Coordinates of C-alpha atoms (C1' of nucleotides) in Angstrom, one line a residue:
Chain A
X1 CA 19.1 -0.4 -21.3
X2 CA 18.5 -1.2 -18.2
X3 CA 14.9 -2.4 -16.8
X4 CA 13.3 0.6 -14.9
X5 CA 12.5 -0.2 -11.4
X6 CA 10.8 2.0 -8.4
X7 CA 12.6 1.8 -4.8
X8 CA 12.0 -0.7 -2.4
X9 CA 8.7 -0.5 -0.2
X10 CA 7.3 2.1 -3.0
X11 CA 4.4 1.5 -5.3
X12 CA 2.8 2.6 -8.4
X13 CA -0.9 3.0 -8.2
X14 CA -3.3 2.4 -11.4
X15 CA -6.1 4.0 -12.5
X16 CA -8.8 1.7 -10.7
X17 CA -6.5 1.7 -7.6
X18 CA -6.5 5.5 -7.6
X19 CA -10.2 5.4 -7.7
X20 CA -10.2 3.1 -4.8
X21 CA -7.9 4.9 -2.6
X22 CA -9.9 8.4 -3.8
X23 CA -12.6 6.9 -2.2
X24 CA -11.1 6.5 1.2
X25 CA -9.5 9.9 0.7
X26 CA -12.8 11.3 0.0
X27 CA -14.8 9.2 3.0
X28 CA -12.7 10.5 5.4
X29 CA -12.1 13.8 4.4
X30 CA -15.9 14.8 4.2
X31 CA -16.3 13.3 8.5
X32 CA -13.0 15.5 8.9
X33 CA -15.6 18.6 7.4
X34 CA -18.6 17.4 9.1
X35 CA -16.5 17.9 12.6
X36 CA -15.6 20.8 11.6
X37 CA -11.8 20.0 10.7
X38 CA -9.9 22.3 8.6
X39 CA -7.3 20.9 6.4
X40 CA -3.4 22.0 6.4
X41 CA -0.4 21.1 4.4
X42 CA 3.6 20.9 5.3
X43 CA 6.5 20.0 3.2
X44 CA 7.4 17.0 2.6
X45 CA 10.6 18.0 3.9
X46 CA 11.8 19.4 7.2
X47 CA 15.0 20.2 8.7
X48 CA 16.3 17.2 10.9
X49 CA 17.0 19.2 13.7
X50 CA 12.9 19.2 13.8
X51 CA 12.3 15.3 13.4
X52 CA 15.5 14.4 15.1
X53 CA 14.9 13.1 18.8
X54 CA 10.7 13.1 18.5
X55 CA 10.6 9.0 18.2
X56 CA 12.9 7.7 20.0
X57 CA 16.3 5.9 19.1
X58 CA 14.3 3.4 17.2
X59 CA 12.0 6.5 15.6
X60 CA 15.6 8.7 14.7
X61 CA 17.0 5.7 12.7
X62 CA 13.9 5.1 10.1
X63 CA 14.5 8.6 9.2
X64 CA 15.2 9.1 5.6
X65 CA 17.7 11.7 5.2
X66 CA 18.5 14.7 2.2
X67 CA 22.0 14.8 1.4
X68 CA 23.1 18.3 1.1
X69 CA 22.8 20.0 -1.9
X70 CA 26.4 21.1 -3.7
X71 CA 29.9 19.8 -2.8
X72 CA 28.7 18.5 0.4
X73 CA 31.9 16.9 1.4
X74 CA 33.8 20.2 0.7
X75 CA 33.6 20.9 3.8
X76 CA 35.5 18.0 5.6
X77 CA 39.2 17.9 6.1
X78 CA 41.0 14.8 5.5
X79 CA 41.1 14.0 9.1
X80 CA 37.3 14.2 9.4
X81 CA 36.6 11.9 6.4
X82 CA 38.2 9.0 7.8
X83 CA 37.5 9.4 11.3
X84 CA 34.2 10.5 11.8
X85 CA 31.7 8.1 12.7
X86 CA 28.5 7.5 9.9
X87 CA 26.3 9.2 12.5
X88 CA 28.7 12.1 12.7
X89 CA 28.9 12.2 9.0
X90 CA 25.3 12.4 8.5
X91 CA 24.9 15.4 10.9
X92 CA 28.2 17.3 8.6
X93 CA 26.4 16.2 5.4
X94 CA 22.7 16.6 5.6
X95 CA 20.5 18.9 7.5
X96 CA 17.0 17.8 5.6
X97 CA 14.9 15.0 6.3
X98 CA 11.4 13.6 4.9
X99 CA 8.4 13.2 7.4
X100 CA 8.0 10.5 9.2
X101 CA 4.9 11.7 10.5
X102 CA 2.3 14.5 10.6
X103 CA 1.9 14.7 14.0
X104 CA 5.5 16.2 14.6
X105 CA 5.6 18.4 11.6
X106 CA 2.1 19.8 12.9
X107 CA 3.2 20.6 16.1
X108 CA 6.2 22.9 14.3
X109 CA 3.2 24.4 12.5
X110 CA 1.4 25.3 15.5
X111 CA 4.6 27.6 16.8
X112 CA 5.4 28.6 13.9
X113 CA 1.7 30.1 13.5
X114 CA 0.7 30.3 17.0
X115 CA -0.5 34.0 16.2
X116 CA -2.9 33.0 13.7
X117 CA -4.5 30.4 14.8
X118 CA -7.9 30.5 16.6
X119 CA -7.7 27.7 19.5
X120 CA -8.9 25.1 20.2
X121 CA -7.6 24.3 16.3
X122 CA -8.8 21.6 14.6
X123 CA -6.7 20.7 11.7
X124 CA -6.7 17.6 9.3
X125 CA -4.3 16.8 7.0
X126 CA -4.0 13.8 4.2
X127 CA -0.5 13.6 3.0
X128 CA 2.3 11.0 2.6
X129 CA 5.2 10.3 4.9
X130 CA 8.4 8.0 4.6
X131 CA 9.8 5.7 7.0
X132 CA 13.2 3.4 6.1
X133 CA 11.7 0.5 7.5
X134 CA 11.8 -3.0 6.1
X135 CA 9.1 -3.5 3.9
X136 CA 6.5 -6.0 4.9
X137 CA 2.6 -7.1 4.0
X138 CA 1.0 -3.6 4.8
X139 CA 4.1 -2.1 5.6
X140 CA 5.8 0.8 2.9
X141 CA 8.2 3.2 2.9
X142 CA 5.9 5.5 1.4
X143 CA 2.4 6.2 2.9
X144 CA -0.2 8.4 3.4
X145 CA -1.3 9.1 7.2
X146 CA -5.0 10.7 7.6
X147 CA -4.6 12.9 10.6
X148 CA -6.6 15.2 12.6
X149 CA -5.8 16.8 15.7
X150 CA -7.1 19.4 17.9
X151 CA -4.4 21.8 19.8
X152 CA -5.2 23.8 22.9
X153 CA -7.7 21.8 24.4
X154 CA -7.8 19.6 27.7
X155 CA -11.0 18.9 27.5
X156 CA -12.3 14.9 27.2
X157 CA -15.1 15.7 24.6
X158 CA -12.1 16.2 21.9
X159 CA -11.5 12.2 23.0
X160 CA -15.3 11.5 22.5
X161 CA -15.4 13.3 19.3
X162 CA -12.1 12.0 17.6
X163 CA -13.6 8.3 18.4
X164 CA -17.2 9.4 17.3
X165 CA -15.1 10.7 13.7
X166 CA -13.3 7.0 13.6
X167 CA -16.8 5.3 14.0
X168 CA -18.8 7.8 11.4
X169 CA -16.0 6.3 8.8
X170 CA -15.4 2.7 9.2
X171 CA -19.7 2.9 9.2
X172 CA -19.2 4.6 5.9
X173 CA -17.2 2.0 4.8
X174 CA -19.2 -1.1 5.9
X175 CA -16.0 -2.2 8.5
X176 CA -16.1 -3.8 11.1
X177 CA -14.0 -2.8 13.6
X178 CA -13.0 -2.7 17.6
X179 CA -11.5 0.7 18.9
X180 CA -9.3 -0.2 21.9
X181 CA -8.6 2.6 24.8
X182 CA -6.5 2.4 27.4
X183 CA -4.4 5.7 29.0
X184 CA -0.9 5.7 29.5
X185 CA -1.7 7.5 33.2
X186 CA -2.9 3.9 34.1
X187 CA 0.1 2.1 32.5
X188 CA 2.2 4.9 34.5
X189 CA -0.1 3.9 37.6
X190 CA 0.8 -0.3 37.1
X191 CA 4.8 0.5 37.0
X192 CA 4.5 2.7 40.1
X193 CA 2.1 -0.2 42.0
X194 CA 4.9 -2.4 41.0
X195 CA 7.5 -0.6 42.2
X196 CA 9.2 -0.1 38.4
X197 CA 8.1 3.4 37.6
X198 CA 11.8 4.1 35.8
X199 CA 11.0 1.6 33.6
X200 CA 7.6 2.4 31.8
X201 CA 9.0 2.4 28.3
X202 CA 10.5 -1.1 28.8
X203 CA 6.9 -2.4 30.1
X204 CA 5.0 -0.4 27.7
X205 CA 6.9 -2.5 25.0
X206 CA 6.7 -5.6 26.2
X207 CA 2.8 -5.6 27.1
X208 CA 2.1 -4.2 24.0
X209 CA 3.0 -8.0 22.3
X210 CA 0.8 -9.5 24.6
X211 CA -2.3 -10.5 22.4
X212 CA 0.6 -11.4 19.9
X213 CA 2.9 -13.5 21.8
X214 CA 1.1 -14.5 25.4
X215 CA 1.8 -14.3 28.8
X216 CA 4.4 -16.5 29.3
X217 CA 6.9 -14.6 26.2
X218 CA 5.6 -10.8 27.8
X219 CA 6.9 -12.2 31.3
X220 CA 10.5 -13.4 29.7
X221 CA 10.9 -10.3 28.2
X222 CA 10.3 -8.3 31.4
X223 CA 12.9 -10.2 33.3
X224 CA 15.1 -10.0 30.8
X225 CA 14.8 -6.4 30.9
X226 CA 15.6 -6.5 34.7
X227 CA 12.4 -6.5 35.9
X228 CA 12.4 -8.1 39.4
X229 CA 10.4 -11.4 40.0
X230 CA 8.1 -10.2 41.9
X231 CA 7.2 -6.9 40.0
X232 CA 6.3 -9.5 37.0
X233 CA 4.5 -11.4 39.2
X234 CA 2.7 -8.6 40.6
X235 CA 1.7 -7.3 37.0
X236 CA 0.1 -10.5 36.3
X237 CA -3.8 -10.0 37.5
X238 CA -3.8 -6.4 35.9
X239 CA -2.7 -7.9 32.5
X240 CA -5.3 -10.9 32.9
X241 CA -8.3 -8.8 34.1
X242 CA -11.3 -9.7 31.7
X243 CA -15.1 -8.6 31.8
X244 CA -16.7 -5.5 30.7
X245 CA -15.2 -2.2 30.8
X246 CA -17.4 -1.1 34.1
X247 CA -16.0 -4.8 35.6
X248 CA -12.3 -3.7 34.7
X249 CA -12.7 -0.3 36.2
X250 CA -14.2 -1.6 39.7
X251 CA -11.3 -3.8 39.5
X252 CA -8.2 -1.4 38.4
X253 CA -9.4 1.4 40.8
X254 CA -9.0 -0.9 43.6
X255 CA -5.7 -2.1 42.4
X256 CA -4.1 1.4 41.8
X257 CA -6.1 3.3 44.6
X258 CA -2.7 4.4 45.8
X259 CA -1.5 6.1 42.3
X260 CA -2.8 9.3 41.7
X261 CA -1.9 9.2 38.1
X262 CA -3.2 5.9 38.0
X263 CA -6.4 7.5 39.6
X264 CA -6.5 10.0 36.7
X265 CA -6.0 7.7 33.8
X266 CA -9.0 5.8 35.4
X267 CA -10.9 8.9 35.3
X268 CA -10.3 10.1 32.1
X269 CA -11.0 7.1 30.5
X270 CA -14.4 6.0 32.5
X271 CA -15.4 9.8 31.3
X272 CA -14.6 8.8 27.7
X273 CA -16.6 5.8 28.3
X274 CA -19.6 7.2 29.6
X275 CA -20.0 9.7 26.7
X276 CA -19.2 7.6 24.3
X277 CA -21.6 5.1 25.1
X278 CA -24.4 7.5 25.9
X279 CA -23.8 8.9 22.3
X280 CA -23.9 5.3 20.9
X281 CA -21.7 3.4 18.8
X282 CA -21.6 1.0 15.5
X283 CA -18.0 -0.2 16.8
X284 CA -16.8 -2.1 19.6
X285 CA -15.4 -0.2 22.6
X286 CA -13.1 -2.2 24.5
X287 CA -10.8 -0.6 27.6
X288 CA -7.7 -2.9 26.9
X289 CA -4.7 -2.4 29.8
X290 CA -2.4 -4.5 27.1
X291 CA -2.5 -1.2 24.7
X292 CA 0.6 0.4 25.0
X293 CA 1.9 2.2 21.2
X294 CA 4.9 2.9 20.8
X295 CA 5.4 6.9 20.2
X296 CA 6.7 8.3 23.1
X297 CA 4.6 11.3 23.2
X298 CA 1.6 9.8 24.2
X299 CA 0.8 11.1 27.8
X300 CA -3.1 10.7 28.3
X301 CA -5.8 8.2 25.9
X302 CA -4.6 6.2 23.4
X303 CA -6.2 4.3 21.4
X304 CA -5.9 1.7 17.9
X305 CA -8.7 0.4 15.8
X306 CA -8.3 -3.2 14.7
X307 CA -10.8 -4.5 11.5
X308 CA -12.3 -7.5 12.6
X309 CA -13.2 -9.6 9.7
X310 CA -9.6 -9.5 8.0
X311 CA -5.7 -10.0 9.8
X312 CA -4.2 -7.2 9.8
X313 CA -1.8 -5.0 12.1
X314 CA -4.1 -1.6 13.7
X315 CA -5.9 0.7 11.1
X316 CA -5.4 3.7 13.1
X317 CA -4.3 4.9 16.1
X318 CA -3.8 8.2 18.1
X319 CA -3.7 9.2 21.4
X320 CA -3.4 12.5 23.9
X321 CA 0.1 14.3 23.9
X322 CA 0.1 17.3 26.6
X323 CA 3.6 19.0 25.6
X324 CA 4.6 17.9 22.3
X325 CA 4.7 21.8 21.2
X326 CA 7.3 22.5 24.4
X327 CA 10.1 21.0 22.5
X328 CA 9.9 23.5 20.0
X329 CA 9.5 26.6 22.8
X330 CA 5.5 26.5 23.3
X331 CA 4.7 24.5 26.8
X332 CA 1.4 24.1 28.0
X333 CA -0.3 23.1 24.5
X334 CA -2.4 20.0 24.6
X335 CA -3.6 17.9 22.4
X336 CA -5.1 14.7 20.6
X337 CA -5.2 13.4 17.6
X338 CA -5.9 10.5 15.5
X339 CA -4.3 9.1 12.5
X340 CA -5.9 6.4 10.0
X341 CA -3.6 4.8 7.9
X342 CA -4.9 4.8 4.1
X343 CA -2.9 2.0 2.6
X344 CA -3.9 -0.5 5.3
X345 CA -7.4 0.4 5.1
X346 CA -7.2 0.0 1.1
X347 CA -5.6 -2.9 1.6
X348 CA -8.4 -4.3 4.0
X349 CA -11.3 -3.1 1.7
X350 CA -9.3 -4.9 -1.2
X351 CA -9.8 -7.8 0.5
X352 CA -13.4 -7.8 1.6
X353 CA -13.6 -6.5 -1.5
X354 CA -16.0 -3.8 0.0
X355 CA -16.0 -0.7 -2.5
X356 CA -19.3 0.7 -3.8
X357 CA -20.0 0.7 -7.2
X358 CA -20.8 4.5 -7.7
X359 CA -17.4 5.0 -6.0
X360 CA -15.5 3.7 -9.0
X361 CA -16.4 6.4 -11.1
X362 CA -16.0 6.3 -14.8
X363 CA -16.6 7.3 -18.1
X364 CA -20.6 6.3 -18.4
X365 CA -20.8 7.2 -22.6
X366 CA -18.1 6.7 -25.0
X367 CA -18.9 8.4 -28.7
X368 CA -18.0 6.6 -31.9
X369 CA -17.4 7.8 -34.8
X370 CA -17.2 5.9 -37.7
X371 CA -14.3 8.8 -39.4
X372 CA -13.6 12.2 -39.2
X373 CA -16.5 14.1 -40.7
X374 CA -18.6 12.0 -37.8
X375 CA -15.9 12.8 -35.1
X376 CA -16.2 16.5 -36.1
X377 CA -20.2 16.3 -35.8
X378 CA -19.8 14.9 -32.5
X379 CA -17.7 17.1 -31.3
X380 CA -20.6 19.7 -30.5
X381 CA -22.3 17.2 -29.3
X382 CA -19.9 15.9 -26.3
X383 CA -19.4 19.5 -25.2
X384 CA -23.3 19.4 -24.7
X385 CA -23.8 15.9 -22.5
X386 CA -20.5 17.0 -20.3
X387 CA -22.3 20.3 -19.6
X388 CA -24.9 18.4 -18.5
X389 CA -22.5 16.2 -16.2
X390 CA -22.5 13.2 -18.0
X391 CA -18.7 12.2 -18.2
X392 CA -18.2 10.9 -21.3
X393 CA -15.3 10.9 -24.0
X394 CA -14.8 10.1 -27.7
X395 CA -12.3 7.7 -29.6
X396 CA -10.1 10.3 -31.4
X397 CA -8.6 8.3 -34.0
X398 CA -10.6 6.6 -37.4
X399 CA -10.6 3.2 -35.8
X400 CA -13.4 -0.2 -37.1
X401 CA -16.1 0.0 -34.5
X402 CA -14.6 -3.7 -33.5
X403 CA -11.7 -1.6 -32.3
X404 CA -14.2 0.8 -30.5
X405 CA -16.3 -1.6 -28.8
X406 CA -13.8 -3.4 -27.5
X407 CA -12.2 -0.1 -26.1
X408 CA -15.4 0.6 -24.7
X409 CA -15.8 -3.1 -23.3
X410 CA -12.2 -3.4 -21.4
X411 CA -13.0 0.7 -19.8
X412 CA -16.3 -0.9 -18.6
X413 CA -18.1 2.1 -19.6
X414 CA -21.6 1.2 -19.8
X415 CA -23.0 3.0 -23.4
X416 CA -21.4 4.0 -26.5
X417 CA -23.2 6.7 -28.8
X418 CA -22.5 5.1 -32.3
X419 CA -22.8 7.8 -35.3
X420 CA -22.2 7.0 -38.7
X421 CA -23.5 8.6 -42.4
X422 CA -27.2 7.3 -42.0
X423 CA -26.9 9.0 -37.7
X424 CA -25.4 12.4 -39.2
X425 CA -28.2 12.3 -41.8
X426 CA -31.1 12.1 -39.3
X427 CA -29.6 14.3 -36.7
X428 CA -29.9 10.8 -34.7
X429 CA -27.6 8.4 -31.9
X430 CA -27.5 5.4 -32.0
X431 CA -26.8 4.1 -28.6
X432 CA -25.9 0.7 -27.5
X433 CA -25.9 -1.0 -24.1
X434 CA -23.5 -2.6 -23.4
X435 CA -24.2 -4.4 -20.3
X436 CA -27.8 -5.9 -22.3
X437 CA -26.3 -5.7 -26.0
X438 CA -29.5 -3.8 -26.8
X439 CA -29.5 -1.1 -29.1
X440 CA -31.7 2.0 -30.3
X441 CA -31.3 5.1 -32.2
X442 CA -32.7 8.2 -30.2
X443 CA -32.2 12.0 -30.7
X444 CA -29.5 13.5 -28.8
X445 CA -31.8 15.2 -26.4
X446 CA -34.1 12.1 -25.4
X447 CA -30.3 10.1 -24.8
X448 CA -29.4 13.1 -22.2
X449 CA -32.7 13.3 -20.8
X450 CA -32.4 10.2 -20.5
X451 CA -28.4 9.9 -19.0
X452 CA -29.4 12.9 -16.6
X453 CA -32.5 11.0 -14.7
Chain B
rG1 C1' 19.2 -2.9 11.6
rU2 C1' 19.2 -9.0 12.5
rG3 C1' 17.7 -13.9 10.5
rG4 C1' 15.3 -16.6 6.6
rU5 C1' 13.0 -17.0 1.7
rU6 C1' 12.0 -15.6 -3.5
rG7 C1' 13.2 -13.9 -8.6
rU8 C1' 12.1 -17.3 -16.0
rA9 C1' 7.3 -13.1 -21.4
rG10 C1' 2.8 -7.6 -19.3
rC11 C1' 0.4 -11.5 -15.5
rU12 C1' 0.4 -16.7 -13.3
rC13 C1' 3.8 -20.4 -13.7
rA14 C1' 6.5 -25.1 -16.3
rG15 C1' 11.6 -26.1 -17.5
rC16 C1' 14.3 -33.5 -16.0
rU17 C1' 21.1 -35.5 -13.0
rG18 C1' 24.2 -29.0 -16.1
rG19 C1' 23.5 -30.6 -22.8
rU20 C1' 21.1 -28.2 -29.4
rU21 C1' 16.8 -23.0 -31.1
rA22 C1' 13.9 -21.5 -23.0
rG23 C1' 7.8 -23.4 -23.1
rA24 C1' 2.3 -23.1 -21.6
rG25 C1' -2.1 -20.6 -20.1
rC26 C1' -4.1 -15.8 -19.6
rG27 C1' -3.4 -10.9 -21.6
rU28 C1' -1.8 -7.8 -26.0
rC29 C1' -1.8 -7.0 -31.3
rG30 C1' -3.5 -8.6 -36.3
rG31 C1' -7.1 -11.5 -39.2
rA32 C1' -11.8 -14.5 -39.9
rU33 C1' -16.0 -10.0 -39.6
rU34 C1' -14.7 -2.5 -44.3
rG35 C1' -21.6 -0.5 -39.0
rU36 C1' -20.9 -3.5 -33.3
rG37 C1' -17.5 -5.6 -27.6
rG38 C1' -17.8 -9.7 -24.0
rU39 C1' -18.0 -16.3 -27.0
rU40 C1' -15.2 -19.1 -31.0
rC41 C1' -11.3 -20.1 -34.7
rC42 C1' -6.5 -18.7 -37.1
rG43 C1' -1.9 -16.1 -36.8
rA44 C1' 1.9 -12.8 -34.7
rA45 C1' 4.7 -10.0 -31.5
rG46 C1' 6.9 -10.3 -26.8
rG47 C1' 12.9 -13.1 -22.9
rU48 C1' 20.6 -10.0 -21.9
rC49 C1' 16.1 -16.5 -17.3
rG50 C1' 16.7 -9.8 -11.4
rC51 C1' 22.0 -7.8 -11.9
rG52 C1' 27.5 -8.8 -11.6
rG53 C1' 31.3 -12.2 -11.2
rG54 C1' 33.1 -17.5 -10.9
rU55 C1' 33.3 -23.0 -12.0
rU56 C1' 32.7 -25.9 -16.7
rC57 C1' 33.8 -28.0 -23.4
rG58 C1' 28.8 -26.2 -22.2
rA59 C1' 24.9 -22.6 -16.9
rG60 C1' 17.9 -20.8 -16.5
rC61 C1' 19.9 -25.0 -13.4
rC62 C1' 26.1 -25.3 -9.5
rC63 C1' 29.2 -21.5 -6.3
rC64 C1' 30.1 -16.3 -4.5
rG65 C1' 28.4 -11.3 -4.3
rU66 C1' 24.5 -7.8 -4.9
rC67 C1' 19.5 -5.9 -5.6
rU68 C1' 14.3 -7.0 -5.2
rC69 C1' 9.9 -9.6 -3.2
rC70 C1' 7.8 -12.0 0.8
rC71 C1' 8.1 -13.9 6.1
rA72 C1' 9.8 -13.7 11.3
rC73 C1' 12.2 -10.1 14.7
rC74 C1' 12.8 -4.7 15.8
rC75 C1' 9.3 -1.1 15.4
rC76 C1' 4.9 0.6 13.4
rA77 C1' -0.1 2.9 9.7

RNA sequence: GUGGUUGUAGCUCAGCUGGUUAGAGCGUCGGAUUGUGGUUCCGAAGGUCGCGGGUUCGAGCCCCGUCUCCCACCCCA
């Protein structure tokens, strides 16, 4: 027999580590309901011709694909088996795919439902999705993406509120953590000042590596792109500005006053700004020009949150897309959305080890009966302290009490209700501590009174 | 997808230049203790040495392939 094994960049997840990532679940999806977010759902499957395309080349090849169902190479001639190409192939033999986002799949909701929904929609939704990237530290093949969104809106305010929602949690969680803006306007605004405009997706890229890999690497990179010398050169003092985000405005709108997207981005954001920090803030707000992201939708704000006690790659990002319903025969649907990714925030609590301890919720009373006429008495009596809301469970089998007490001890739970002949007799508990070791024998009802203060 | 690295008990790891029956600690289970856990003592179970092939009288160790883990790219949560 061979040893059972899970695919690569997949993971089991215990009982303690459930309880963990239940609390993040839970954290964020009560801000999602104090914004007034309502949740959705989608498949974890859609058709291909609906992911294909939506992330680039890159994007299209981290697709995990669904082989057909059925003789799905019935369908090929001789001819076609040997000479098709794998890409080819893939397109005869399989026409489902698993999410690679939410975003994408949402926006196929929104067409799909356009005459129920009530815009401007605000949707969340919790759910896994699957990319067939190389696993790494932080990096899976299977996680789960905490989105929310709102459709149908132009407005700035959904900005301020998405990055008001990303400071409500990380306070909730005890994180600290930057939120870095920037707006792709103003990156569209730096390739048109120097005189690259056709190549924003090239620039975008490279910059993006900048508080990774320097200056000098970003420039390399640019040239070896085909960036002229002196567009590089002419990037330089927008990539270097430091200061305040008021300084780097004064500066950036004299740099692009000639780009009137540029001018826009530079709007947009110094409005963002100026609510945000009217409204106050727990997190740092930093405008960085050297934010790029990678999705290709992105067409207004974007923005990534970075913990700042702990290395690790962004937390969560989102940004404005203004058309990404048009590919799928809906133009002129905004919208901006935000996306915290789960497993890196567990991962980053693990670390600072910052869970509460009401948040690992267990059982808090563990019955033990010394055999089956006391398991029987108890029975009644469980039923009674649950109704109450005191979790608690029994050990079902006729085990020594060493047996039970160390069950109790390695669950952590922190009292067991020990009944034997002489407890039975007196209609009595006797309850142990287990954190002191002290012990007393009560009447049901003074131990509940007691478990429900 | 490219390059590198790793894999021995449930976990963390030893294992000599290739040489008899592969070890330790922790954990698990049983007992010391038939009404009491966390400490202590005694004992036991648990391994196709990631998988497949090769070299050799002989492979955990050497060679090839493959999978996995981790790291750097690519990209990203």
């Amino acid at each position: 027999m061979q040893k059972p094994s899970i695919p690569k960049g997949t993971r089991d997840f215990s009982p303690e580590e459930m309880a963990k990532r239940n609390y993040i679940f839970d954290t964020i999806r009560s801000v999602y309901h104090l914004y007034g977010f309502q949740q959705i759902e989608t498949p974890a499957m859609e058709n291909l011709s609906t992911l294909m395309g939506k992330y680039g080349e890159e994007g299209d090849k981290l697709l995990f694909k669904i082989l057909n169902s059925g003789d799905f190479i019935g369908g090929l001639n001789d001819a076609e088996k040997t000479s098709l190409s794998s890409i080819q192939l893939t397109n005869r033999i399989s026409e489902k795919g698993l999410r690679y986002d939410l975003t994408v799949p949402f926006a196929r909701y929104v067409v799909m439902h356009r005459n129920e929904i009530a815009f401007p929609f605000r949707r969340y939704q919790i759910q896994p999705v699957w990319r067939a990237d190389r696993p790494q530290k932080g990096r899976y093949r299977e996680f789960f993406q905490c989105d929310a969104d709102i459709v149908g809106s132009d407005s700035l305010i959904n900005e301020v509120e998405l990055i008001q929602i990303i400071d409500e949690v990380f306070k909730r969680f005890g994180l600290r953590v930057r939120i870095k803006l920037n707006n792709r306007k103003i990156l569209s605004g730096i390739a048109e000042w120097i005189g690259a405009s056709d190549r924003l997706t090239d620039i975008t890229v490279a910059i993006d590596k900048y508080e990774k890999i320097g200056a000098d690497l970003v420039n390399k990179e640019l040239l070896e792109k085909g960036l002229s010398e002196e567009a590089v050169q002419k990037l330089q003092p927008v990539l270097s500005l430091e200061g305040s985000a008021s300084e780097k405005f004064t500066q950036l709108k004299n740099i692009l006053r000639t780009s009137e997207v540029g001018q826009k981005g530079i709007d947009e954001l110094e409005t963002i700004f100026a609510h945000s920090e009217r409204l106050g803030l727990s997190a740092e707000l930093e405008l960085d020009l050297r934010l790029a992201r990678g999705l290709n939708y992105y067409t207004g704000a974007i923005l990534e949150v970075k913990a700042l006690d702990v290395e690790m790659g962004s937390i969560t990002g989102g940004g404005r897309y203004d058309n990404l319903t048009g590919v799928f025969g809906m133009p002129g649907v905004s919208g901006v959305g935000i996306s915290f990714g789960a497993d890196r925030i567990f991962d980053v609590l693990n670390q600072l080890d910052l869970y509460p301890k009401e948040a690992l919720h267990n059982t808090r009373l563990l019955f033990a009966p010394f055999g089956e006429a006391e398991a029987a008495w108890c029975l009644p009596l469980l039923k009674q302290f649950r109704q109450a809301g005191v979790s608690a469970e029994m050990y079902p089998d006729p085990a020594k009490m060493k047996k039970q007490m160390s069950y109790a001890d390695n669950r952590a739970i922190p009292y067991v209700a020990i009944v034997g002949t002489t407890e039975m007799e007196q209609g009595t508990i006797t309850v142990k501590n287990m954190q002191t070791g002290e012990q007393e024998t009560l009447k049901p009802e003074d131990l509940l009174h007691r478990l429900t203060q």
